[in-house]
CSV table of C-alpha atoms (C1' of nucleotides) in Angstrom, one decimal:
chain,number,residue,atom,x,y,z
K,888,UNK,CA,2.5,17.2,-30.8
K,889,UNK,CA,2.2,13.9,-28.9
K,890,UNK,CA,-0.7,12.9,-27.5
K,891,UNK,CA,-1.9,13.6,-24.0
K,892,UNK,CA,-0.3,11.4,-22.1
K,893,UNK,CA,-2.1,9.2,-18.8
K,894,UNK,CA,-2.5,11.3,-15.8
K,895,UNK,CA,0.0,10.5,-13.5
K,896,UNK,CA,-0.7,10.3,-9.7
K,897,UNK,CA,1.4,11.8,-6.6
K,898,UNK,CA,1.9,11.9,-3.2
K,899,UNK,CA,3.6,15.1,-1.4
K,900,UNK,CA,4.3,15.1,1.9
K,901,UNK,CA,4.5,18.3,4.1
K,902,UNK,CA,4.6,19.4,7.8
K,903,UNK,CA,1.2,21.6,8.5
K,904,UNK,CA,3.6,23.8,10.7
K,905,UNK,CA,5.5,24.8,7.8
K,906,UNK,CA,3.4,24.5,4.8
K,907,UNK,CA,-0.6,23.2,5.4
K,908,UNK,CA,-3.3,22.7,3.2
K,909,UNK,CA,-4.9,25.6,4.4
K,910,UNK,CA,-2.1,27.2,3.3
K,911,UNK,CA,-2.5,26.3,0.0
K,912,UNK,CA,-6.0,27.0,0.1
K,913,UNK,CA,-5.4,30.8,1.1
K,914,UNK,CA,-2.6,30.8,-2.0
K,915,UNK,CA,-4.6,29.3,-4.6
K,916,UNK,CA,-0.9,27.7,-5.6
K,917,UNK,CA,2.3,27.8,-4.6
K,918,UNK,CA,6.1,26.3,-6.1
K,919,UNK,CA,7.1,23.6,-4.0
K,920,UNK,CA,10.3,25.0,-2.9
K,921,UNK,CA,13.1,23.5,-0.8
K,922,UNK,CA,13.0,19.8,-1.8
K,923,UNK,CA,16.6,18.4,-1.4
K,924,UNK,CA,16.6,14.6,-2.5
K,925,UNK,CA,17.3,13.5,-5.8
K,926,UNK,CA,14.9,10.8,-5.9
K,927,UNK,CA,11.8,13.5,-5.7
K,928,UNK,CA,13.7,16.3,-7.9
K,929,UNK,CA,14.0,14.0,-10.8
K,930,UNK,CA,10.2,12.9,-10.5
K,931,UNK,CA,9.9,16.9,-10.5
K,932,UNK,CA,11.9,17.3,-13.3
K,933,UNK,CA,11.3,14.2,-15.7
K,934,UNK,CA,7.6,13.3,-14.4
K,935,UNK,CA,5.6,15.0,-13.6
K,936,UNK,CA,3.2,17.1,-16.0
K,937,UNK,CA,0.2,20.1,-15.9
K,938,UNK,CA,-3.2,18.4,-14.8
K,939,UNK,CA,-1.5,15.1,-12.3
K,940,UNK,CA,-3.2,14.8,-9.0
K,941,UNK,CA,-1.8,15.2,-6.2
K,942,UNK,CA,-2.7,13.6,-2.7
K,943,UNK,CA,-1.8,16.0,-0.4
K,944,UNK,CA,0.1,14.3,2.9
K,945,UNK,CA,0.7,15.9,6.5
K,946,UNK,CA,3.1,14.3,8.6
K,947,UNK,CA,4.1,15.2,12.1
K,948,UNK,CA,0.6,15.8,13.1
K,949,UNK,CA,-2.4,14.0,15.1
K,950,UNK,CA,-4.0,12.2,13.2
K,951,UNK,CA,-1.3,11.7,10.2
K,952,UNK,CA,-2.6,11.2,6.9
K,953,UNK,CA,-4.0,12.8,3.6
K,954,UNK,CA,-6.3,16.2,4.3
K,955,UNK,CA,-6.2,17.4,1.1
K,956,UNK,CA,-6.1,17.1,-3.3
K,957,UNK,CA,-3.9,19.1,-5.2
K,958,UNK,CA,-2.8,19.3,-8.8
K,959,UNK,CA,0.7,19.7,-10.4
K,960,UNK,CA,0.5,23.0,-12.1
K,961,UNK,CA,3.8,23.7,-14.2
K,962,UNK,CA,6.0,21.3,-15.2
K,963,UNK,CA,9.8,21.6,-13.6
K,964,UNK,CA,11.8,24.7,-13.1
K,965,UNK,CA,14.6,25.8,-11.0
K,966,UNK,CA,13.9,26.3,-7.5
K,967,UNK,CA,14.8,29.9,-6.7
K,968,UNK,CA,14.9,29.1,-2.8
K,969,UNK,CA,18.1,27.7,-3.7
K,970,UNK,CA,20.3,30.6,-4.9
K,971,UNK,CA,19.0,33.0,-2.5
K,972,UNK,CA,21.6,33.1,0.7
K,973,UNK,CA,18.9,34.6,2.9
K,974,UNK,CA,16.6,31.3,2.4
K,975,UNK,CA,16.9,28.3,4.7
K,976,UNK,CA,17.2,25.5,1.7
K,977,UNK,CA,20.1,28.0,0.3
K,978,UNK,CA,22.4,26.0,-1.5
K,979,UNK,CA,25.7,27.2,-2.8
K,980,UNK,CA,26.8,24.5,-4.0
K,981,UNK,CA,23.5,24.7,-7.0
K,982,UNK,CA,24.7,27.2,-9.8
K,983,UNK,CA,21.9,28.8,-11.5
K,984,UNK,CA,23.8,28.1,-14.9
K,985,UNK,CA,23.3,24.8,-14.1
K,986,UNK,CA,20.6,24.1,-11.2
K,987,UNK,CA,20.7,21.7,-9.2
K,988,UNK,CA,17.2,22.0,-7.9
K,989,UNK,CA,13.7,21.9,-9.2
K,990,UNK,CA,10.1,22.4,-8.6
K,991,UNK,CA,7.0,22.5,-9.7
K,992,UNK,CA,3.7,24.7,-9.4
K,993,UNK,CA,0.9,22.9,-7.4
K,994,UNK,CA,-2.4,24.2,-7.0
K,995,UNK,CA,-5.2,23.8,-4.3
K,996,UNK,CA,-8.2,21.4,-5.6
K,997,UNK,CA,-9.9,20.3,-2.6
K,998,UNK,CA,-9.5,19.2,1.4
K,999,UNK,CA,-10.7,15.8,2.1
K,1000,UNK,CA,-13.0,15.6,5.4
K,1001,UNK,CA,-12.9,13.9,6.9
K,1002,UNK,CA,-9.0,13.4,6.1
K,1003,UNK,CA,-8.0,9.8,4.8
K,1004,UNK,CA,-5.7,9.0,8.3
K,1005,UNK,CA,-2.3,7.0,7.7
K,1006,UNK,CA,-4.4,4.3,10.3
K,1007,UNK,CA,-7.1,3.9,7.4
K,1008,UNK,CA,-4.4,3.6,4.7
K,1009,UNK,CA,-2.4,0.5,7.0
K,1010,UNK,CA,-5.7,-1.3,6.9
K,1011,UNK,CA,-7.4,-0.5,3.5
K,1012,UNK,CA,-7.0,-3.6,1.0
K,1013,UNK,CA,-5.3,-2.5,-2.1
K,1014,UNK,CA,-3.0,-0.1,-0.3
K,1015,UNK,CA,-0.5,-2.7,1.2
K,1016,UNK,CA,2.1,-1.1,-1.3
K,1017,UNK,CA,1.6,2.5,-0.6
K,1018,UNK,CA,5.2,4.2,0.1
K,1019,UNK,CA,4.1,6.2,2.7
K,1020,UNK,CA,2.7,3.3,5.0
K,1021,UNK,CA,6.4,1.5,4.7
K,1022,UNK,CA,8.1,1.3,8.0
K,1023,UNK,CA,11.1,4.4,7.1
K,1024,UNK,CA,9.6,5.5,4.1
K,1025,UNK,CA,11.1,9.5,4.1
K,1026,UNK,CA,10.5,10.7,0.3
K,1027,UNK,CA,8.8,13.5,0.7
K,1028,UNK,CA,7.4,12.8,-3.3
K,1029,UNK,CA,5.9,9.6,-3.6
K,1030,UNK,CA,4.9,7.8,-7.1
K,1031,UNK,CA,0.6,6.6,-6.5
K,1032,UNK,CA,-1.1,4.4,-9.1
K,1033,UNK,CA,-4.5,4.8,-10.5
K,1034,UNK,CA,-5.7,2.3,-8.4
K,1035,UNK,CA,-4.7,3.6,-4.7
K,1036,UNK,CA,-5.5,6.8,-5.9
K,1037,UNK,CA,-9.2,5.5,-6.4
K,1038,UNK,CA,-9.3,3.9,-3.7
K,1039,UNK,CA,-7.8,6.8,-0.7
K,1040,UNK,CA,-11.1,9.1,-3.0
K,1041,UNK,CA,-12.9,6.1,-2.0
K,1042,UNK,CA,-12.4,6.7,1.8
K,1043,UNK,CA,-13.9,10.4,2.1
K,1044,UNK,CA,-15.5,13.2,0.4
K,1045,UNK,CA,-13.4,15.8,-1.1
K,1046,UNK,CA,-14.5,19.8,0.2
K,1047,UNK,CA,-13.6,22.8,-1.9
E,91,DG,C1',11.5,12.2,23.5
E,92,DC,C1',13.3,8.1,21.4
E,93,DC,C1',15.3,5.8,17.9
E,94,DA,C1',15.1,3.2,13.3
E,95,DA,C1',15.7,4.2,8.6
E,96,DC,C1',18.3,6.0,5.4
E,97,DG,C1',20.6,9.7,2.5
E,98,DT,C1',24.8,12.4,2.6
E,99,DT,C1',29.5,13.6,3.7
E,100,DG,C1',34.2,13.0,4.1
E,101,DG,C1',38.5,10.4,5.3
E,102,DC,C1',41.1,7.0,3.5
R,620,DG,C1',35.2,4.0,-4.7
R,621,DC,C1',34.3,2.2,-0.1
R,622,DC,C1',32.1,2.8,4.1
R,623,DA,C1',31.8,4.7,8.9
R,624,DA,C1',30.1,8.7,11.0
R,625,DC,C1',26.8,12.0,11.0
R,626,DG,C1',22.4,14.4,10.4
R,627,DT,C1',17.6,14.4,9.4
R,628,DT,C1',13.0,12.5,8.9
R,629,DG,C1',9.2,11.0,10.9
R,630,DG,C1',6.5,7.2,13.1
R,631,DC,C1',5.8,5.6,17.6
DNA sequence: GCCAACGTTGGC
DNA sequence: GCCAACGTTGGC
């Protein structure tokens, strides 16, 4: 068996009106279901492992930003949402021979507060590069390095 | 509510 | 295989 490798840093972006922290507070963990780009199913798929952190994003809310920490929980797996005709991210065109779709397990760690807001991460040094403060940045998965990921902790305390 | 960014679809 | 049209995301 290989050795452990590095822990491996994400963000995950999600609308609180369809699926909030709280949320995953009151589930303990959930599979992140419905995610239909290719660039975040293959970081789902080839990336990410058990144990990687996870900075949990809320968009289309006042103020935007990270309110929570999560952890990755399995590795990937097909997403059932996707072969299930009564579910919204239904996809026929996804065989279950052969999916087309993945997800992973993540679990609740924490909820920052106060949250780290997207205002805070456009003016922190060190987080000039962040994906999610680009102008049009829409991946709902987002690679973090060890060093923003230090840094956003940095900002707030973390809540259980 | 607007609209820029950008991924996807479909005609050729 | 190209690329225009279209739809969606998501900040403002």
């Amino acid at each position: 068996m290989a050795s452990k490798r590095q822990q491996k840093y994400w963000l995950m972006k999600t609308e609180p009106g369809v699926y909030s922290i709280d949320d995953l507070k009151r589930d303990g963990k959930t599979y992140w279901e419905g995610v239909r780009n290719y660039q975040a199913r293959n970081m789902m798929r080839d990336e990410m492992q058990i144990g990687d952190g996870v900075l949990f994003y809320h968009s289309q809310v006042k103020p935007m930003g990270i309110y929570g920490l999560a952890e990755i929980a399995s590795e990937g797996y097909p997403d059932p949402s996707a072969f299930d005709p009564e579910e919204k991210y239904y996809d026929p065109k996804s065989d279950p021979a052969n999916p087309t779709w993945m997800v992973v397990d993540v679990a609740y760690v924490a909820h920052l507060d106060p949250p780290v807001t997207l205002d805070t991460l456009k003016t922190t040094p060190g987080l000039e590069k962040m994906m999610v403060i680009q102008r049009g940045s829409r991946l709902s998965i987002q690679p973090v390095t060890p060093e923003e990921w230090e840094i956003v902790l940095n900002l707030t305390k973390q809540v259980s």
